[in-house]
Coordinates of N, CA and C and ligand atoms in Angstrom, one line a residue:
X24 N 158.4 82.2 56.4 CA 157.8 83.4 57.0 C 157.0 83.0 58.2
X25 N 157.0 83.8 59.5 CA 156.0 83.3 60.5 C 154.4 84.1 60.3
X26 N 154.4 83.3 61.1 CA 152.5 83.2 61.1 C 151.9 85.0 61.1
X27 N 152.6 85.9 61.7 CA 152.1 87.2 62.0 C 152.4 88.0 60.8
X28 N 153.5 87.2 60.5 CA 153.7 88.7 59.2 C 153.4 88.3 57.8
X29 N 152.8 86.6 57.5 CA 152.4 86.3 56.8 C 150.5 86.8 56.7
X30 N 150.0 86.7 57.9 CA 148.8 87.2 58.2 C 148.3 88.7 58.1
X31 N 149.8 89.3 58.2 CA 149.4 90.7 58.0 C 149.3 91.0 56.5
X32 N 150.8 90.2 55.9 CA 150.6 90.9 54.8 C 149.7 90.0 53.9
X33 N 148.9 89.0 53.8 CA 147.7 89.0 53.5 C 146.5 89.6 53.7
X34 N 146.4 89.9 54.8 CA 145.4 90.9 55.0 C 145.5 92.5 54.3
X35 N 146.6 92.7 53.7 CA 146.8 94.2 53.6 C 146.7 94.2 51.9
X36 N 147.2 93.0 51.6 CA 147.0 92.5 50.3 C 145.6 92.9 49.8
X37 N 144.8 92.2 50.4 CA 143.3 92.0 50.2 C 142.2 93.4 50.7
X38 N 142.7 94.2 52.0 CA 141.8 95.2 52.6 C 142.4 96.6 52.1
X39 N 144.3 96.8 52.3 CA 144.5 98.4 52.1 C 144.3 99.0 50.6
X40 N 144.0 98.3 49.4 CA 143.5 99.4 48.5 C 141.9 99.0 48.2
X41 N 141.2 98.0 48.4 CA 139.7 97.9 48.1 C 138.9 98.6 48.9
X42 N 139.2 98.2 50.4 CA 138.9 98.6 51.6 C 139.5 99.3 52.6
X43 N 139.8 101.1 52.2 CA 141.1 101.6 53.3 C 140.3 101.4 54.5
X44 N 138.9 101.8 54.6 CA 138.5 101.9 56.4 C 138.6 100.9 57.0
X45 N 138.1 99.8 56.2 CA 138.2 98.7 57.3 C 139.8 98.4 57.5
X46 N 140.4 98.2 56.5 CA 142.3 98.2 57.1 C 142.4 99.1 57.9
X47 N 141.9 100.2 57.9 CA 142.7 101.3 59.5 C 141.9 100.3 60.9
X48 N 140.6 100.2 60.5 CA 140.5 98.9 61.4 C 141.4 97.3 62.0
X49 N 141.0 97.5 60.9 CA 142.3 96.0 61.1 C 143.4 96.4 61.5
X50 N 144.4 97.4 61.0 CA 145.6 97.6 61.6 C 145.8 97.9 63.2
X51 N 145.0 98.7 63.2 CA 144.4 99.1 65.0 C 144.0 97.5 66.1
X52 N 143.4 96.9 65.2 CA 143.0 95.5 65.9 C 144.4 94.7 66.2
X53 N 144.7 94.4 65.0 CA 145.9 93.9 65.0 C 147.1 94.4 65.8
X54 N 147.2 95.5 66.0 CA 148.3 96.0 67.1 C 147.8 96.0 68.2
X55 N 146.5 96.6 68.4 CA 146.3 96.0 69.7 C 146.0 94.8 70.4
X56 N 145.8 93.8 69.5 CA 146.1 92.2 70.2 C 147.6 91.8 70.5
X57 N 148.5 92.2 69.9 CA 149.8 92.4 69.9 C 150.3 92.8 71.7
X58 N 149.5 94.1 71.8 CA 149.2 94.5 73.4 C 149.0 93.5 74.0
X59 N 147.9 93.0 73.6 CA 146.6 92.2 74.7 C 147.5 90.6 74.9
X60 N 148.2 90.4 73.7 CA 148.5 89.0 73.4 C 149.7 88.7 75.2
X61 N 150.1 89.5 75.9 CA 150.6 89.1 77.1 C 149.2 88.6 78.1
X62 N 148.3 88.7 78.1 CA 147.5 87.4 79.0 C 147.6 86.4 78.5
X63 N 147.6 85.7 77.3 CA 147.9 84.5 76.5 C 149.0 83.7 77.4
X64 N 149.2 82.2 77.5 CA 150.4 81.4 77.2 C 150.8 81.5 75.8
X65 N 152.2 81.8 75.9 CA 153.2 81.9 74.9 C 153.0 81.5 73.5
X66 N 152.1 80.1 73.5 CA 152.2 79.5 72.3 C 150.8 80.0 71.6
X67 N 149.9 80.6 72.6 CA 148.9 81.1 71.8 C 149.0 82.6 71.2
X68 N 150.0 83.1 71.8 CA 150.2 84.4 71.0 C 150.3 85.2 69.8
X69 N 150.7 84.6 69.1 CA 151.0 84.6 67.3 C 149.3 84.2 66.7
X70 N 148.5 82.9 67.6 CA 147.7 83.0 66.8 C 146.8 83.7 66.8
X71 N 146.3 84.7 68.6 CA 145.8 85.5 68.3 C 146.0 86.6 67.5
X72 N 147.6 86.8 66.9 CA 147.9 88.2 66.7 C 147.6 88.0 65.2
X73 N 148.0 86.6 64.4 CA 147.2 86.7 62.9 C 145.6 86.2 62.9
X74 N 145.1 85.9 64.2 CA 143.5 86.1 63.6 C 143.1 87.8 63.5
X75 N 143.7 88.1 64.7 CA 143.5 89.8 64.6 C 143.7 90.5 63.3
X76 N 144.6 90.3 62.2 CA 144.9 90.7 61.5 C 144.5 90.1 60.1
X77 N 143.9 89.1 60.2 CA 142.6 88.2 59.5 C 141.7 88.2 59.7
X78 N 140.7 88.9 60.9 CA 139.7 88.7 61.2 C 138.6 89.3 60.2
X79 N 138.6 90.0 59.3 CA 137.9 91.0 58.2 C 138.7 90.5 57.1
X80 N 139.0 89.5 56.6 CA 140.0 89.1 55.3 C 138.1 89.1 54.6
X81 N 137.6 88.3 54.7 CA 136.1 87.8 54.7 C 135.1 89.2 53.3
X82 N 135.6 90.6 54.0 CA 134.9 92.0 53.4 C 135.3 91.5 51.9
X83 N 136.6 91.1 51.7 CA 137.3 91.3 50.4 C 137.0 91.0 49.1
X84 N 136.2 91.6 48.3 CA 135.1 91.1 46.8 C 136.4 89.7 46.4
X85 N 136.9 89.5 45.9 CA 137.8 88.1 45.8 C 137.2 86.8 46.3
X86 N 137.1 87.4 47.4 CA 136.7 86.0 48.5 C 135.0 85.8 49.3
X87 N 134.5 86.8 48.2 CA 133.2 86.9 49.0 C 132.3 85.5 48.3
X88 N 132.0 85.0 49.0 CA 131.2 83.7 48.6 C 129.4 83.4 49.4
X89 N 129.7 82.9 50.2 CA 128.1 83.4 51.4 C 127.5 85.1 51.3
X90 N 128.4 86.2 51.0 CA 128.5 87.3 51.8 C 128.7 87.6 53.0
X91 N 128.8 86.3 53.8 CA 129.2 86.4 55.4 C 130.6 86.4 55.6
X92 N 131.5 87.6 56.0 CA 132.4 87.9 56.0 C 133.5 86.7 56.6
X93 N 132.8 86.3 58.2 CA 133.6 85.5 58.8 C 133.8 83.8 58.2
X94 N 132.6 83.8 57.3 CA 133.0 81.8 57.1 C 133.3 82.2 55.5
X95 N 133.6 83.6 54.7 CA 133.7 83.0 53.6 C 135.5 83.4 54.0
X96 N 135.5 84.4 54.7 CA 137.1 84.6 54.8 C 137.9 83.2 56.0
X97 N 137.0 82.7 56.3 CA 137.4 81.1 56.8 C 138.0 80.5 56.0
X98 N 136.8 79.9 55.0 CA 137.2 78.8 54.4 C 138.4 79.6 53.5
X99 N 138.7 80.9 52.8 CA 139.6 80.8 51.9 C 141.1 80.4 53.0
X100 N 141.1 80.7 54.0 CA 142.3 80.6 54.8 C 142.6 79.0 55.1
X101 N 141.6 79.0 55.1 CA 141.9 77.0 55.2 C 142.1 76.7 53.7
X102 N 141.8 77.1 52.6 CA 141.7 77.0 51.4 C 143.4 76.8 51.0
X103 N 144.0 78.1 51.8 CA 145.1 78.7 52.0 C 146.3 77.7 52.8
X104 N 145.8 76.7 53.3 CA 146.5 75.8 54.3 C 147.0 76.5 55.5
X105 N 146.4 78.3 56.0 CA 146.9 78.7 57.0 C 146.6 77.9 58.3
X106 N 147.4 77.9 59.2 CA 147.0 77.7 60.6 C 145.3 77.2 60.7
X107 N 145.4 76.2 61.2 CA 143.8 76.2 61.2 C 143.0 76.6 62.3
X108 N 143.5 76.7 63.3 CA 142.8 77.5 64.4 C 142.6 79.2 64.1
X109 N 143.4 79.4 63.6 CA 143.5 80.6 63.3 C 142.1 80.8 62.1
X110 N 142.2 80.1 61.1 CA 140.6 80.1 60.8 C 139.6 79.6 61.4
X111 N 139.3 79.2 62.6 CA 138.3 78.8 63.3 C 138.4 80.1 64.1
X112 N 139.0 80.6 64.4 CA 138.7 81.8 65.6 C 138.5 83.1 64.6
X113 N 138.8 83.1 63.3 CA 138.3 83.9 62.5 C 136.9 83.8 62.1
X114 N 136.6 82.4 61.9 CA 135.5 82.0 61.5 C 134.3 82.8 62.6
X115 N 135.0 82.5 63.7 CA 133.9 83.0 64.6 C 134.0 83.9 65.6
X116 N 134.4 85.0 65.2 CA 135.0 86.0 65.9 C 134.2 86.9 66.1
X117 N 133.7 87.5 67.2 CA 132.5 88.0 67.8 C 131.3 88.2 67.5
X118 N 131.4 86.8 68.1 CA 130.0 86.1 68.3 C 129.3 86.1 66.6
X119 N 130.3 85.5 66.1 CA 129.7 85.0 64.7 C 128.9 84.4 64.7
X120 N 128.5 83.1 65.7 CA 127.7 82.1 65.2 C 126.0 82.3 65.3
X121 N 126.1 83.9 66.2 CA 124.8 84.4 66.5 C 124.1 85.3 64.8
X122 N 125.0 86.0 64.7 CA 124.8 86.5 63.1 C 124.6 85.4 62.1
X123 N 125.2 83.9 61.9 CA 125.5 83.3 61.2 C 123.8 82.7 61.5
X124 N 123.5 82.6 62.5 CA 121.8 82.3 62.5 C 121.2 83.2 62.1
X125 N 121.2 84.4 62.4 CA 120.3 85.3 61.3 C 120.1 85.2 60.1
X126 N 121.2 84.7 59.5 CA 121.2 84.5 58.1 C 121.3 83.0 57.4
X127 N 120.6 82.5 58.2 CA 120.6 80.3 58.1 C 121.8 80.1 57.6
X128 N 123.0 80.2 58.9 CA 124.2 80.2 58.1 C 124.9 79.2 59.5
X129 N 124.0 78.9 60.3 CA 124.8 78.7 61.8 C 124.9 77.0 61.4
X130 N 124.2 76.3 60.8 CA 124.5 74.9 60.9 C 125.8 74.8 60.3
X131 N 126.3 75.5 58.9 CA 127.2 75.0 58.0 C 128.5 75.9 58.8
X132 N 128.4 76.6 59.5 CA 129.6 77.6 60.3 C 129.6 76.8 61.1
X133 N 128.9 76.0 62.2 CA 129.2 75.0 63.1 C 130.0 73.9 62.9
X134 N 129.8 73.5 61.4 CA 129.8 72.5 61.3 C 131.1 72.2 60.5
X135 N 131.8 73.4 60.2 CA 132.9 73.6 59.2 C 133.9 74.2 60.6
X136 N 133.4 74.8 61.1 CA 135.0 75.6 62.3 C 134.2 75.1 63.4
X137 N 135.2 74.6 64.2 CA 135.3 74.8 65.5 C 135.5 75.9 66.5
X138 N 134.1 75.6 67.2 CA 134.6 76.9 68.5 C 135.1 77.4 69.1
X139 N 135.9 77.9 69.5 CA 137.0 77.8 70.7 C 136.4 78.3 72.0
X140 N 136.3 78.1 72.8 CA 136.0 78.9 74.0 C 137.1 79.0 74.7
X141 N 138.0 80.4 74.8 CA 138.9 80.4 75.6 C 139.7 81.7 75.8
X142 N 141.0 82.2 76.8 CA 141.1 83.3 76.8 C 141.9 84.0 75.3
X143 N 142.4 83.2 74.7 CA 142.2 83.5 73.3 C 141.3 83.9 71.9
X144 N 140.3 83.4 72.4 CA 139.2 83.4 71.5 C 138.7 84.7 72.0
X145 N 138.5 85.2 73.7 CA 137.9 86.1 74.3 C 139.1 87.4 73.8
X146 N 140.3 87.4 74.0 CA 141.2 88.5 73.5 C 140.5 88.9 72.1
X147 N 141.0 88.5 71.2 CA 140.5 88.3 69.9 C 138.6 89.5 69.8
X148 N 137.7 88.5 70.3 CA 137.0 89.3 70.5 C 136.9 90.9 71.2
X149 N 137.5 91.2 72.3 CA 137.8 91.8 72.8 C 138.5 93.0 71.8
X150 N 139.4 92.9 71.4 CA 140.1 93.6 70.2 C 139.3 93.9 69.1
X151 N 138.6 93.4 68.9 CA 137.3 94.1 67.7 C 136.3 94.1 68.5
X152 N 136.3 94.3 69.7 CA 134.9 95.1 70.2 C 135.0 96.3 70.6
X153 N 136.6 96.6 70.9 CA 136.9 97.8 71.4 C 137.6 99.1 70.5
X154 N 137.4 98.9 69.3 CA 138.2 99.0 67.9 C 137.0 99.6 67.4
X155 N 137.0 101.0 66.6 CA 136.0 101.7 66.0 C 136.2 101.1 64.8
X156 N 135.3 101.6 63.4 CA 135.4 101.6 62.0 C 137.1 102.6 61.4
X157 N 137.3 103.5 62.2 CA 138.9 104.1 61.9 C 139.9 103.7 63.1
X158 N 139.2 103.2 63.7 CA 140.9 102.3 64.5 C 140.9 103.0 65.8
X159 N 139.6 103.9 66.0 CA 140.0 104.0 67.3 C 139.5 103.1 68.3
X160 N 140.1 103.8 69.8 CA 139.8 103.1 70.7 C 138.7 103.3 71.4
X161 N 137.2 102.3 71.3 CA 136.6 102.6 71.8 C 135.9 101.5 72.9
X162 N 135.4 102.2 74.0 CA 134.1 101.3 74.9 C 133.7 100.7 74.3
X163 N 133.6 99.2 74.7 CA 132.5 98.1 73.9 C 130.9 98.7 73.8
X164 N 130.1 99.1 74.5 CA 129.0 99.5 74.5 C 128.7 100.5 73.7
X165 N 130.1 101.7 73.4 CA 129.7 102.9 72.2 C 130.1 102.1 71.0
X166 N 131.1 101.0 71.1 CA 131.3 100.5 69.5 C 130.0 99.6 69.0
X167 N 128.9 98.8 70.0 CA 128.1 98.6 69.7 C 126.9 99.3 69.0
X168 N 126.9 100.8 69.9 CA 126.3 101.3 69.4 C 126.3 102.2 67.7
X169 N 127.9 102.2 67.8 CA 128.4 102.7 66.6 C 127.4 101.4 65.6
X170 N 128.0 100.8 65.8 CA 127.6 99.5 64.7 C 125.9 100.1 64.5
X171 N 125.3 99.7 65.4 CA 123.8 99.9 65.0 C 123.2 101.0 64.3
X172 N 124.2 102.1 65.1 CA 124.1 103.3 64.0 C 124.5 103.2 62.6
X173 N 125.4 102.9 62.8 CA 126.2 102.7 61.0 C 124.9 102.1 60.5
X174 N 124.5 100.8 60.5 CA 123.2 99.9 60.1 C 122.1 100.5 59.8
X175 N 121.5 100.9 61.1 CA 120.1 101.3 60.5 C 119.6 100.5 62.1
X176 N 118.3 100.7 62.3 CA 117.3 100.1 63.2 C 116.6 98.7 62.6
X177 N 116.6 98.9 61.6 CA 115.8 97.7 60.7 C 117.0 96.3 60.5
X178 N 117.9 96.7 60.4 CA 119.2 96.0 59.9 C 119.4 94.7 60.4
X179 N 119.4 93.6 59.3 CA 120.2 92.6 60.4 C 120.8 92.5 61.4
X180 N 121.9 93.0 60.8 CA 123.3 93.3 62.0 C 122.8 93.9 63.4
X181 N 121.7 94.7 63.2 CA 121.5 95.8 64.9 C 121.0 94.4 65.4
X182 N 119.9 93.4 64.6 CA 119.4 92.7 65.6 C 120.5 91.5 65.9
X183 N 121.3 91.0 65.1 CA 123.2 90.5 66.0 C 123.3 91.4 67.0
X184 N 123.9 92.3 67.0 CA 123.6 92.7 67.8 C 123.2 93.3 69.4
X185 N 122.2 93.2 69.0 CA 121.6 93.0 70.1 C 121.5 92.1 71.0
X186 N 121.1 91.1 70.0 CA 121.3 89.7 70.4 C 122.6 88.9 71.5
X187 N 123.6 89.7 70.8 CA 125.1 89.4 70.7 C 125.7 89.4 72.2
X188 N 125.0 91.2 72.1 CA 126.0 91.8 73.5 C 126.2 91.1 74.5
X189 N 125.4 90.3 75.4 CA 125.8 90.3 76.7 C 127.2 89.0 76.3
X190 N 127.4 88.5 75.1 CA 128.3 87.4 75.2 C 129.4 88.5 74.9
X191 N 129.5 89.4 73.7 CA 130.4 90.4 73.8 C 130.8 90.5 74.7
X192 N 130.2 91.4 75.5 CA 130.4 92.2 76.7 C 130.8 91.0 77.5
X193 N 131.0 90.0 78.0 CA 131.5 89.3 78.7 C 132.8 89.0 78.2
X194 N 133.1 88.5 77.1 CA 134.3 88.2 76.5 C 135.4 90.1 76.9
X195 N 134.8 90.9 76.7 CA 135.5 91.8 76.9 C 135.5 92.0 78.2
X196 N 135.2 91.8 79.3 CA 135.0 92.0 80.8 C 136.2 91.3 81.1
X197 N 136.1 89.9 80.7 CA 137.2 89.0 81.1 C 138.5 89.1 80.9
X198 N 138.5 89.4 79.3 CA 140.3 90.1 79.1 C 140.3 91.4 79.9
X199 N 139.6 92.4 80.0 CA 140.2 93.1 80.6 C 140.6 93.0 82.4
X200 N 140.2 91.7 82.6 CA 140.1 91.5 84.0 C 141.6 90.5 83.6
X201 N 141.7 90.3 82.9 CA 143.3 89.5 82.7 C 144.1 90.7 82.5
X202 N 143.8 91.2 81.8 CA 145.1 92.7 81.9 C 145.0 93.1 82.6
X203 N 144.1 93.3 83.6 CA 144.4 94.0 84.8 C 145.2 93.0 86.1
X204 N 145.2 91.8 85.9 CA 145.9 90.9 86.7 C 147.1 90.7 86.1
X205 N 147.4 90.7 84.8 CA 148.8 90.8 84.1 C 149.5 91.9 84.4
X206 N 148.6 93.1 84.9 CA 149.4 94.6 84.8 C 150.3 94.2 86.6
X207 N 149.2 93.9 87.7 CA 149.4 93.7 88.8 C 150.9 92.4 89.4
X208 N 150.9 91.5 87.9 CA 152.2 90.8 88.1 C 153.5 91.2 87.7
Ligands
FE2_481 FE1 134.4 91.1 61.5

């Protein structure tokens, strides 16, 4: 089986009957990296398209271990012998490692996945920043704000958040500065 359709249907395994919202999420993410996946070189394409589609495996009661979505649904994928980049860009998929300090979680997420900095890692983010709670398509700045609303003002997450944005918001500035140079070729 290749890498995307094994990733999907793990993902759908685990999110479409425990979690329908977040799967309409994920399925929205996931097609639209599928979009996005033409700024990539060739060989990075598939992996953005199953971190997209794994990037919320983490929500799933089965695999909840920390409570932190992104390193417990890490390690099961490595657990899993998937792709291992593909669990590192899971691991740390927008701007996890800032959340993962909120919650004294950033040494052992550092120290277990690797970073990636790159126009794959930045797609990826890009795709769940632009991605509502039901799959729509939204501005990085209203989906931020969605989030903090969802939360609360007090809430961990608003202060990720906050924290977060200007790396967000750059990671999404830049792919879309690639698809706009991809559209132009
Ligand atoms: Fe997530």
């Amino acid at each position: 089986m290749d890498l995307v359709t094994e990733a999907r249907g793990l993902a759908g395994a685990l999110l479409a009957e425990e979690l329908p919202r977040r799967w309409s999420h994920v399925q929205a993410v996931g097609a639209k990296a599928a979009q996005v996946s033409v700024v990539l070189e060739e060989s990075d394409r598939d992996v953005l398209v199953a971190a997209a589609w794994l990037h919320d495996v983490g929500y799933a009661a089965p695999l909840a271990g920390t409570g932190f979505h992104p390193l417990d649904g890490a390690r099961w994928l490595r657990s899993r012998g998937l792709d291992d980049r593909v669990a590192c860009l899971v691991a740390h998929h927008t701007c996890a490692l800032l959340e993962a300090d909120e919650r004294g979680l950033a040494e052992e997420l550092a120290a277990e996945f690797e970073c990636e900095e790159s126009a794959t890692a930045d797609a990826l983010w890009y795709c769940d920043a632009t991605t509502g709670p039901d799959g729509q398509d939204l501005n990085v700045l209203d989906r931020l704000d969605e989030i903090r609303a969802r939360y609360g003002p007090d809430a961990l997450v608003t202060r990720f958040i906050d924290r977060a944005q200007p790396q967000i918001v750059g990671a999404v500035q830049r792919t879309a500065k690639r698809l706009a140079e991809a559209d132009r070729d």
